[in-house]
Short mmCIF file of C-alpha atoms in Angstrom, two decimals:
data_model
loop_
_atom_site.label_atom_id
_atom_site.label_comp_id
_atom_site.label_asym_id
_atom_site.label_seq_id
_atom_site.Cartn_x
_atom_site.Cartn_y
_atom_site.Cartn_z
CA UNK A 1 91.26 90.88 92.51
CA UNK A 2 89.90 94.26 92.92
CA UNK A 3 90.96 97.79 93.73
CA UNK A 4 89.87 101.52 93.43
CA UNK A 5 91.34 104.73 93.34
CA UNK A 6 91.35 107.03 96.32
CA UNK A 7 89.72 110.53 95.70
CA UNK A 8 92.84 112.79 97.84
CA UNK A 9 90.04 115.62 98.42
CA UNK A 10 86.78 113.07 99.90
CA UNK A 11 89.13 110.39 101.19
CA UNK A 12 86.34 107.67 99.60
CA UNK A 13 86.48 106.21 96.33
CA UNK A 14 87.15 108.17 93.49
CA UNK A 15 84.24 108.31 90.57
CA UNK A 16 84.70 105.86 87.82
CA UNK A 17 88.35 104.62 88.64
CA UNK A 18 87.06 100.81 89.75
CA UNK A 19 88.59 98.07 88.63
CA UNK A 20 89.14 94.24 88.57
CA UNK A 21 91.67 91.72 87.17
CA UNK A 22 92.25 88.14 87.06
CA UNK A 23 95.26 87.16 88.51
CA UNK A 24 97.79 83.57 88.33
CA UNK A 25 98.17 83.05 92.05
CA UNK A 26 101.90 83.07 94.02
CA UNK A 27 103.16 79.46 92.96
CA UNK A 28 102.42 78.78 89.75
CA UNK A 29 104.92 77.32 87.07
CA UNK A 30 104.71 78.69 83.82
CA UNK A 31 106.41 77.17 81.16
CA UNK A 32 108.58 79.84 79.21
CA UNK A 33 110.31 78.77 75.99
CA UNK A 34 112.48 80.98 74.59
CA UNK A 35 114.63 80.95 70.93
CA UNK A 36 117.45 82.52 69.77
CA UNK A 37 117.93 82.30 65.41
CA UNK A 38 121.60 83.25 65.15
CA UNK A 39 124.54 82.23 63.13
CA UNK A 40 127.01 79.70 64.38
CA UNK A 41 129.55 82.07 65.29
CA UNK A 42 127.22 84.81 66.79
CA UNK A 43 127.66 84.80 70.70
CA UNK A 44 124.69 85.02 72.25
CA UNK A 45 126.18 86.91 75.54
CA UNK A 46 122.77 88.90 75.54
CA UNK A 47 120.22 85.95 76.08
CA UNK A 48 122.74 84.50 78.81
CA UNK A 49 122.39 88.07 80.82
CA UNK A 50 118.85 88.05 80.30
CA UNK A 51 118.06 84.71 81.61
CA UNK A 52 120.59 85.40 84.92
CA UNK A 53 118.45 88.30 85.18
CA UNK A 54 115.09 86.41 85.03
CA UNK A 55 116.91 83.70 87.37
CA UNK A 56 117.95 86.54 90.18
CA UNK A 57 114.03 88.13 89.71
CA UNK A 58 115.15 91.24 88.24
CA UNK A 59 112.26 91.48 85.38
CA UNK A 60 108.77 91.67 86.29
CA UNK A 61 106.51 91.07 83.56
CA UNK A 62 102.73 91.66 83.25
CA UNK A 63 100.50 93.88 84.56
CA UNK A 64 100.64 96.23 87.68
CA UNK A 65 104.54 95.12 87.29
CA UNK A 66 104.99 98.00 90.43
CA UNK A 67 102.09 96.84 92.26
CA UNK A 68 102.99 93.79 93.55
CA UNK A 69 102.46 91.40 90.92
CA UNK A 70 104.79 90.35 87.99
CA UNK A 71 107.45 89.20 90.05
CA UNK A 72 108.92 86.25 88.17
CA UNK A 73 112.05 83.45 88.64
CA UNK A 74 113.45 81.36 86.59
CA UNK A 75 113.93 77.91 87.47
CA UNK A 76 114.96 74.30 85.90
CA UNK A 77 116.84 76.21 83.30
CA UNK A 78 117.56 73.92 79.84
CA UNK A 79 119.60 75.62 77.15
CA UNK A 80 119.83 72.70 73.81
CA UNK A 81 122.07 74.71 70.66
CA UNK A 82 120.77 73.68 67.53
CA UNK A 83 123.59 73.27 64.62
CA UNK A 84 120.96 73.27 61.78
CA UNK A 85 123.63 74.13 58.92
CA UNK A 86 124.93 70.35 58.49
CA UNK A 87 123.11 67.09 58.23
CA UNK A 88 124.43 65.61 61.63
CA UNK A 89 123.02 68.73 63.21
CA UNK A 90 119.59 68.16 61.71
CA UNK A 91 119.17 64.77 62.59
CA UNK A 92 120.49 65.39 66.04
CA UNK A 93 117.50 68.05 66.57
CA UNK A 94 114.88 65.83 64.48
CA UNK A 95 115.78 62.87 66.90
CA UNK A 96 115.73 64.56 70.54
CA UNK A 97 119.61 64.25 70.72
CA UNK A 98 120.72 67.14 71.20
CA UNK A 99 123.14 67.59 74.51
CA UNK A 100 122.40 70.28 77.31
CA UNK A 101 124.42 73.12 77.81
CA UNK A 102 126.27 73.46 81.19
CA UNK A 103 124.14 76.77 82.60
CA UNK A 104 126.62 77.19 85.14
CA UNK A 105 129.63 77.53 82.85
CA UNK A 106 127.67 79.82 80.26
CA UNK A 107 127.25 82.22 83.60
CA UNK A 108 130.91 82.70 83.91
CA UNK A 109 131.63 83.23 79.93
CA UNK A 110 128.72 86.42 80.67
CA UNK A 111 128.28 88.21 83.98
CA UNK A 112 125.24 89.65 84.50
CA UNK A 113 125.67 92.92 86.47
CA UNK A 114 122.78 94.18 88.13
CA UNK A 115 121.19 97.17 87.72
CA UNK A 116 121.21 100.40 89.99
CA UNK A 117 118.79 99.01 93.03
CA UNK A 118 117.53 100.15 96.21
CA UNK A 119 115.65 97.81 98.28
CA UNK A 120 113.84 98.04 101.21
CA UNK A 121 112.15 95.57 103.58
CA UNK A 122 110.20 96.53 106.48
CA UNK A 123 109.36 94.15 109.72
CA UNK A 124 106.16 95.28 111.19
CA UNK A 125 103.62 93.72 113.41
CA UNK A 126 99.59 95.09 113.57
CA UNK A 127 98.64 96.99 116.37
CA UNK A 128 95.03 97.47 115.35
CA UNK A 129 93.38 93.98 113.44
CA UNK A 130 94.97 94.66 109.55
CA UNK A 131 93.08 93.38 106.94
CA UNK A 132 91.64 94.07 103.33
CA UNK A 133 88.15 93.49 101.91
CA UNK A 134 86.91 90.71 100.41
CA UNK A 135 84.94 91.62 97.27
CA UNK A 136 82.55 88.96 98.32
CA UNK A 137 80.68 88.87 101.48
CA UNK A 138 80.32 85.97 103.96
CA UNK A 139 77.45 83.89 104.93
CA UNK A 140 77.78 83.91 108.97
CA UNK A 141 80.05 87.13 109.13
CA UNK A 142 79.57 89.78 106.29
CA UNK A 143 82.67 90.92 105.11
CA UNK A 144 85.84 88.58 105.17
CA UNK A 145 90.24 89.53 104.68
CA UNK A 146 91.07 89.19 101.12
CA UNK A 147 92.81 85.94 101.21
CA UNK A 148 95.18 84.97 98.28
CA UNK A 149 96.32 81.43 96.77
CA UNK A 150 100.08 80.48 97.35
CA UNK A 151 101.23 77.32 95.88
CA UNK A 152 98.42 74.33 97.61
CA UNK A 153 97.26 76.90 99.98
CA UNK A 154 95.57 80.29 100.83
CA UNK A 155 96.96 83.26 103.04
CA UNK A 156 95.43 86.35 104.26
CA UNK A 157 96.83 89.08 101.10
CA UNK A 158 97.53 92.99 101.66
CA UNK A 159 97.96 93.38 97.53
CA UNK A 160 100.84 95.77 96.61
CA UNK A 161 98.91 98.33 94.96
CA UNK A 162 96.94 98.80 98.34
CA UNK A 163 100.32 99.48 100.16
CA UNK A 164 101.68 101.47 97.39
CA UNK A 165 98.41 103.16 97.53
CA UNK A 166 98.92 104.82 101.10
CA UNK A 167 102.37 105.73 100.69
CA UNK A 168 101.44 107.48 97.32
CA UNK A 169 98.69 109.50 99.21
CA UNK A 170 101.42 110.40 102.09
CA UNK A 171 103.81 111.52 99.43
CA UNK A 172 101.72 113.62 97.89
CA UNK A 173 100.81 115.33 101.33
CA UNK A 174 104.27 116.25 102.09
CA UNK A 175 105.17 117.61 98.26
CA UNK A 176 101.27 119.79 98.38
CA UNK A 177 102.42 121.31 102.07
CA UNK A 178 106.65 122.04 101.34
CA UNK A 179 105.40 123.05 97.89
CA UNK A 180 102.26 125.25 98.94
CA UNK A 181 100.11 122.85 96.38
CA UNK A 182 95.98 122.81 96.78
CA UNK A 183 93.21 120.94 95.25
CA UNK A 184 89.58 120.94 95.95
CA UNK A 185 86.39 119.78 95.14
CA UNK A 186 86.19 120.54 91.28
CA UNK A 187 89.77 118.65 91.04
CA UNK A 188 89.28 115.76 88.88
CA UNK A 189 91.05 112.44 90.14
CA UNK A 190 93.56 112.35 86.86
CA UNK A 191 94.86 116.03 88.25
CA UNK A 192 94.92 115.37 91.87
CA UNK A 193 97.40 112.92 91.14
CA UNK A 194 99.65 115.16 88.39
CA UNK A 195 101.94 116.07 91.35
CA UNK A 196 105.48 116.87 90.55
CA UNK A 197 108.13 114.26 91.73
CA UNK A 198 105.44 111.81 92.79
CA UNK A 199 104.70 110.95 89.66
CA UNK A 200 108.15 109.88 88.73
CA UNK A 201 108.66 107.94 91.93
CA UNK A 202 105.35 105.93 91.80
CA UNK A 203 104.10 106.61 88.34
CA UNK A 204 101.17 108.31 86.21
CA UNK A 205 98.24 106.97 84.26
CA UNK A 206 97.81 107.40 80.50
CA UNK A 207 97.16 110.88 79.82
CA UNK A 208 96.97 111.10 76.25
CA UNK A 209 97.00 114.78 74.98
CA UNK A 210 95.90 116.00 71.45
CA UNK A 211 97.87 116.51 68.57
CA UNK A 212 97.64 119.27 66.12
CA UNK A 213 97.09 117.81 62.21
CA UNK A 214 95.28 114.92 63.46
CA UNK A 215 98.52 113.22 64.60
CA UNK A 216 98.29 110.18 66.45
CA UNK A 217 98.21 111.34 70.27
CA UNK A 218 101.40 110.90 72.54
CA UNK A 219 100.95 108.68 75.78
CA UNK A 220 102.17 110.33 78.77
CA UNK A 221 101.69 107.37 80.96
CA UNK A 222 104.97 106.68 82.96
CA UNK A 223 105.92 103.55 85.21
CA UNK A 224 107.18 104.26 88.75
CA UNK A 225 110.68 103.50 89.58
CA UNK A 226 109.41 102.38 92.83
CA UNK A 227 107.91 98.54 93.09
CA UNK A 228 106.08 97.43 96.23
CA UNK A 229 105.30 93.67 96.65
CA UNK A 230 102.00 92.05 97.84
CA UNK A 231 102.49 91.17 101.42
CA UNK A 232 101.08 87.77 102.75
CA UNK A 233 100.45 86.46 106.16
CA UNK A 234 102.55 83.51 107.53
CA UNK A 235 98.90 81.76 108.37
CA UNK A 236 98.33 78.78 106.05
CA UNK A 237 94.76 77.03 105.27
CA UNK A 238 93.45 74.81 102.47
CA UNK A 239 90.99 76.64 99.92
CA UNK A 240 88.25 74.18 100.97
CA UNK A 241 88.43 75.01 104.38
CA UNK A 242 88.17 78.81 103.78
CA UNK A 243 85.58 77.99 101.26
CA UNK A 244 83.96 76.09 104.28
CA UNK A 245 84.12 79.63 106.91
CA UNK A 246 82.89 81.90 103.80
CA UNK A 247 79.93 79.91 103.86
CA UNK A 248 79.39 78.33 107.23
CA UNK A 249 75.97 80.20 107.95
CA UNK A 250 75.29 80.96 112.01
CA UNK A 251 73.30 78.75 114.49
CA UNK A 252 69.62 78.43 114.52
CA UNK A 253 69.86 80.46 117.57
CA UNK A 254 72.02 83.33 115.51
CA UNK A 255 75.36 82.40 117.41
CA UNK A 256 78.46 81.76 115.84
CA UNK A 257 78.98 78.38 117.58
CA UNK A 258 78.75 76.52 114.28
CA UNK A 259 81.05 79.23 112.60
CA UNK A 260 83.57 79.04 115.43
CA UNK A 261 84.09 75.20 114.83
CA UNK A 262 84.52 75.62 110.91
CA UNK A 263 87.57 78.36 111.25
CA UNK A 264 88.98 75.92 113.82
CA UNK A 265 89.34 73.51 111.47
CA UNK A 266 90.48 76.04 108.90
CA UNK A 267 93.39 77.21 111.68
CA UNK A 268 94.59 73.83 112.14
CA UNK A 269 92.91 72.80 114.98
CA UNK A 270 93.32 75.79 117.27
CA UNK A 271 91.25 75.41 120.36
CA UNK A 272 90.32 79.60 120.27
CA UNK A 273 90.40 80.33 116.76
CA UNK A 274 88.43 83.69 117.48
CA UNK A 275 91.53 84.49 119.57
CA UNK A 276 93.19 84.25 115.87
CA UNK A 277 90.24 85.55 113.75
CA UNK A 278 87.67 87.65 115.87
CA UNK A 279 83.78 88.33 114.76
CA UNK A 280 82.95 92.06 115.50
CA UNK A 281 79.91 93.84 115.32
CA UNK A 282 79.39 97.26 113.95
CA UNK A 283 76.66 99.37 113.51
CA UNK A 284 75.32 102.46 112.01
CA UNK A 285 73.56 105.32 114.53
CA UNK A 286 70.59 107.02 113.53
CA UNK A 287 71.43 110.59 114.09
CA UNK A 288 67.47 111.77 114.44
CA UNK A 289 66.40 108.85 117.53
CA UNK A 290 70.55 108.19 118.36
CA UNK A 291 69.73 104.31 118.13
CA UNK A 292 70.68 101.96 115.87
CA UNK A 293 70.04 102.56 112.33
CA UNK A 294 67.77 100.10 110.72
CA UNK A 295 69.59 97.36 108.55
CA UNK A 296 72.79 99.01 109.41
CA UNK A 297 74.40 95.88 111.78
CA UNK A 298 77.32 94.39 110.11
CA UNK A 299 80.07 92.04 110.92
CA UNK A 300 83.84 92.10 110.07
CA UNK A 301 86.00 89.18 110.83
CA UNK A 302 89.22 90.87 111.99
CA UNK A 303 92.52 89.30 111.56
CA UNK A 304 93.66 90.10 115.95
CA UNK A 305 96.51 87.19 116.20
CA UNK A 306 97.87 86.81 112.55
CA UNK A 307 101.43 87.50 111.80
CA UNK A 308 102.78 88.94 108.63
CA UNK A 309 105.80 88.56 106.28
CA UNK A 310 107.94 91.96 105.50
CA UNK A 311 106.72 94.48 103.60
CA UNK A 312 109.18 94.65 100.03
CA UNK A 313 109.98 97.95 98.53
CA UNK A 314 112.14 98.02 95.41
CA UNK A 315 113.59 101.77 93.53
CA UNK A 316 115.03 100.86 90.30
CA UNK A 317 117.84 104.05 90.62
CA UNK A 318 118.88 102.91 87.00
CA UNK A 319 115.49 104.00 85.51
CA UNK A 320 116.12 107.53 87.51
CA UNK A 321 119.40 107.94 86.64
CA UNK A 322 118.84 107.51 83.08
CA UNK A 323 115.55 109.08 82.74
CA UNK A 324 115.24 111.94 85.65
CA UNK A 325 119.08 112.00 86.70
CA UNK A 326 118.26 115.73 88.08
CA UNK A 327 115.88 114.35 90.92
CA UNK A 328 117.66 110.52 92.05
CA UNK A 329 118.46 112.52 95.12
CA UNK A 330 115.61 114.53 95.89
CA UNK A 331 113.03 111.20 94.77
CA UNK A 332 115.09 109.22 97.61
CA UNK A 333 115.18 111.94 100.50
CA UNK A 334 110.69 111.71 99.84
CA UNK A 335 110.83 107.88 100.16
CA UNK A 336 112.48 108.40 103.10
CA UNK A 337 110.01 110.64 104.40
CA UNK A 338 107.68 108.69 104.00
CA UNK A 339 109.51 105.37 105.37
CA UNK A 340 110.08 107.77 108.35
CA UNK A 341 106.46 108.62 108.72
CA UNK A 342 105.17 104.98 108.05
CA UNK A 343 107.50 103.89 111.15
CA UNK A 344 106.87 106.21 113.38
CA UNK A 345 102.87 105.35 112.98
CA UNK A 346 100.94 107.87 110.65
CA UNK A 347 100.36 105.76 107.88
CA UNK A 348 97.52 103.18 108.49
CA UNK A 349 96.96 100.45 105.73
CA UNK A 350 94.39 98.20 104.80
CA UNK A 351 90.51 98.54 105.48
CA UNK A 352 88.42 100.67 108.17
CA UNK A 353 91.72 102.63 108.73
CA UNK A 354 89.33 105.77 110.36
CA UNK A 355 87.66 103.14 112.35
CA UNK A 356 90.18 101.67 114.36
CA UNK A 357 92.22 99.47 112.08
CA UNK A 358 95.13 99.40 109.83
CA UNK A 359 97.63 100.85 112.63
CA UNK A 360 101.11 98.99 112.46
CA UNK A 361 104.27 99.12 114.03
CA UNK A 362 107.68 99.11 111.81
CA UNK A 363 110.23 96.42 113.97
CA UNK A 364 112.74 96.68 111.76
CA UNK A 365 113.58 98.62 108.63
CA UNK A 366 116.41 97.77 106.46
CA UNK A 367 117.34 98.44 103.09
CA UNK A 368 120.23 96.91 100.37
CA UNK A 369 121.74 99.38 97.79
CA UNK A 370 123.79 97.49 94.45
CA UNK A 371 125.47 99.42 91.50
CA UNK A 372 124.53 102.61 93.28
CA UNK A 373 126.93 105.67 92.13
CA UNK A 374 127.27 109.12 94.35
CA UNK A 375 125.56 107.19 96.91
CA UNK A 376 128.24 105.35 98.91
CA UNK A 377 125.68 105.60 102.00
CA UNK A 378 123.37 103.44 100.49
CA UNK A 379 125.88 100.71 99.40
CA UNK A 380 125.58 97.31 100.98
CA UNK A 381 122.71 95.94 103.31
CA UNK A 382 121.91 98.30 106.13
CA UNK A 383 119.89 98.37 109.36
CA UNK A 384 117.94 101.91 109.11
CA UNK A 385 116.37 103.54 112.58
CA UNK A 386 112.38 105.35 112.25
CA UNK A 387 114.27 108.69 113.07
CA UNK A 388 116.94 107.96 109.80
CA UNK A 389 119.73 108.62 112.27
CA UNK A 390 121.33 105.43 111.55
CA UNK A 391 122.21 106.65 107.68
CA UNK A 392 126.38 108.32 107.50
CA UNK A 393 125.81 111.94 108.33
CA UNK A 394 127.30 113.19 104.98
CA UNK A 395 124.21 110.91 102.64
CA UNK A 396 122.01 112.80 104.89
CA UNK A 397 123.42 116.28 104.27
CA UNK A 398 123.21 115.69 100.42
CA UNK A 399 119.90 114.32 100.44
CA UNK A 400 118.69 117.36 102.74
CA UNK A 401 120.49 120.25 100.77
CA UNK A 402 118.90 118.26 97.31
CA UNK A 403 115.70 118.23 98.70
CA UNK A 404 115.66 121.74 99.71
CA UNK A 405 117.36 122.87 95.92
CA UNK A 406 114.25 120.99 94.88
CA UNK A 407 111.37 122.53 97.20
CA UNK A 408 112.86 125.95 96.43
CA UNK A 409 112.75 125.25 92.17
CA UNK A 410 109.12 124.31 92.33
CA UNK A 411 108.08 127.36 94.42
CA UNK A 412 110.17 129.30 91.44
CA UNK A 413 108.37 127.76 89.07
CA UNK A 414 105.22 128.39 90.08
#
C-alpha cells in the first residue's frame, strides 16, 4: 500500500515524503504465544488485564497504529500454568498434560478497566463517485479504486491514513486562521506541519534535534491520540475476478463490451454493473489550440453505486490526560470542528477531490465516551447532530470558553 504527504501550501504531493509498505490484509490469524516466568505464588493479575485488553481491541500494534492499521483481537484464548518446581509438574508439561485454565473465571479474579476513550463513528453515503488510486494502472480502464483483501475476498479500501489525512489538513486550517498562522512557498513540509495542538491530536514525525557534546540526539516524534480506521466498502468480489477486470483489455473495436462482461462477473452477476462501477473519460485541454491535448485521454473507473461501512474515529483521552492534561478540552472542541465541518460537506476525501469527486454526506454521527472524567457530556453512547446542538449545553460552554483560553495563549505567545 502506498501513500504521500500533502504539501499544505501547493495542495500536490509534497517533495520526497513517498512511501510504500507491505501490509497483512483484514482477516488474517496470527498466532501469538505469549509466556509469563514467575514464581508459584506470584499472581499474574497483569497478563490477565493485558490479554482482556487485546480480547476487547484496545492495543494496536505495528505500524501506522493511528492510521488505520494495527487493530488487533484476540481470539481462541488458551492459558496452560506450568508447575516446573516438582517432578509431577515436569512430566505433566513434558507429556502435553497439562489442564486449561478457565479464561472466563481468571476475568472475574482481574477486571480490566478500560482506558479514558472517545469514539466516534460516522454514517455517510458518497455524493460524488469516492474512491482512492490504485498504484497500478488497468489494462481496459487506466486507473482503478484501491481495493483491499478481507478474509477470502477483496473490497474497495479508503486506508485510514488517507482519511486522517484530510481531517489533519482541515485542522490545521482552522488553528493557522483563529491563530493568525502563515506559511508559504519556502516552508518545508516537516514545518508546515509543526502546528501547535495539531500535532498532539494527530501526531508529529521524527524530528531529531542536535545535541551539544556529541550526545545522542532526542526524538521528538510523538503518536496522535487520535486513531482513524481504514474504511471498506460493503461490495464483496473474489481476487481472481478483480484480477480478471484489472486486466480485461477493451474490444477490437476499442469498446468496453468485453470489460463490461468481466466486472459483471466480478459484481455477482449484476445485469448493469457500470450502473455499480462506471468508465469515465477525462482529458487534458491544450490551452494554445483549446483541443484536446495529445496523449492526455484517460479513464477512471468510478465507484457511482457502492455503499460504505462507517467511518471509525478513536481519541485515547488517557494519553491526553496524562501527557497534555492542559489541552484535553481545547484538543476535543478542534475535533469537533472538524466533525462539524466534515458533516456539513467541506471536507472531500479520496482521489480527484478538485475534480468532482470525494464529496460525502455524514447520515449519522455518533460517538461513545468510557472512563471519561470532567466530561460527563461525553459519557455513554450518543447520537451527535452536524450543527453539535445535540451535545448538554454546559459540555459546550466549557469546551467553547477552553478553546477560546487556548486561541488567546497562542496569540500571547507569539
Amino acid at each position: 500500500r502506498e501513500g504521500v504527504g500533502i504539501d499544505r501550501y501547493t495542495g500536490a504531493a509534497a517533495e520526497g515524503f513517498k512511501y510504500n509498505r507491505a501490509i497483512l490484509p483484514k482477516g488474517v490469524s496470527i498466532p501469538l504465544e505469549i509466556t509469563l516466568d514467575c514464581q508459584k505464588s506470584h499472581d499474574p493479575a497483569e497478563l490477565w488485564q493485558v490479554l482482556q485488553a487485546l480480547e476487547q481491541g484496545d492495543i494496536r500494534i505495528g505500524a501506522a497504529k493511528t492510521r488505520g492499521l494495527g487493530k488487533v483481537q484476540l481470539t481462541d484464548i488458551e492459558i496452560h500454568r506450568q508447575d516446573l518446581n516438582n517432578a509431577d509438574g515436569i512430566f505433566e508439561t513434558l507429556l502435553d498434560e497439562v489442564p486449561l485454565q478457565d479464561w472466563s473465571q481468571l476475568k472475574q479474579t482481574s477486571p480490566y478497566v478500560p482506558p479514558a476513550r472517545l469514539n466516534f463513528a460516522l454514517g455517510w453515503k458518497p455524493l460524488d463517485p469516492v474512491m482512492v488510486k490504485a498504484e497500478g494502472d488497468g489494462i481496459a480502464v487506466d486507473i482503478l479504486p484501491l481495493v483491499s483483501q478481507v478474509d477470502s475476498g477483496v473490497r474497495f479500501v479508503i486506508p485510514g491514513s488517507s482519511i486522517k489525512g484530510v481531517l489533519r489538513a482541515h485542522a490545521e486550517r482552522i488553528v493557522r486562521t483563529v491563530c493568525h498562522l502563515e506559511i508559504d512557498s519556502e516552508t518545508k513540509f516537516n514545518q508546515q506541519l509543526q502546528v501547535p495542538l495539531v500535532e498532539i491530536l494527530f501526531g508529529s514525525a521524527e524530528k531529531n534535534k542536535p545535541q551539544l557534546n556529541g550526545k545522542k540526539p532526542e526524538s521528538q516524534g510523538k503518536i496522535g491520540a487520535l486513531a482513524v480506521d481504514d474504511c471498506y466498502a460493503t461490495l464483496e468480489m473474489t481476487a481472481s475476478d478483480w484480477a480478471a477486470v484489472e486486466n480485461t483489455p477493451k474490444a477490437t473495436n476499442g469498446t468496453f463490451t468485453q470489460f463490461e462482461k468481466t466486472l459483471a462477473t466480478a459484481l455477482g452477476g449484476r445485469e448493469k454493473p457500470f450502473q455499480t462501477l462506471q468508465p469515465a473519460m477525462h482529458v487534458a485541454i491544450d490551452r494554445w489550440t483549446g483541443g484536446a491535448a495529445d496523449s492526455m485521454l484517460y479513464s477512471v473507473l468510478e465507484p457511482i453505486g457502492v455503499s460504505w461501512e462507517s467511518i471509525g474515529l478513536f481519541l485515547d483521552v488517557d494519553r491526553l490526560c496524562k501527557y497534555h492534561p492542559e489541552i484535553v478540552k481545547p484538543a476535543i472542541a478542534l475535533l469537533l470542528l472538524v466533525l462539524r465541518d466534515f458533516a456539513h460537506r467541506k471536507i472531500p476525501i479520496g482521489y480527484g477531490t478538485n475534480r468532482g469527486m470525494g464529496t460525502v454526506k455524514v447520515t449519522e454521527m455518533t460517538s461513545h465516551g468510557s472512563s471519561l472524567s470532567d466530561l460527563d457530556g461525553l459519557m455513554g453512547a450518543q447520537t451527535i447532530t452536524p450543527d453539535l446542538k445535540s451535545l448538554d449545553v454546559s459540555l459546550l460552554n466549557d469546551l467553547t470558553e477552553d478553546w477560546q483560553r487556548w486561541v488567546d495563549a497562542q496569540k500571547e505567545a507569539k
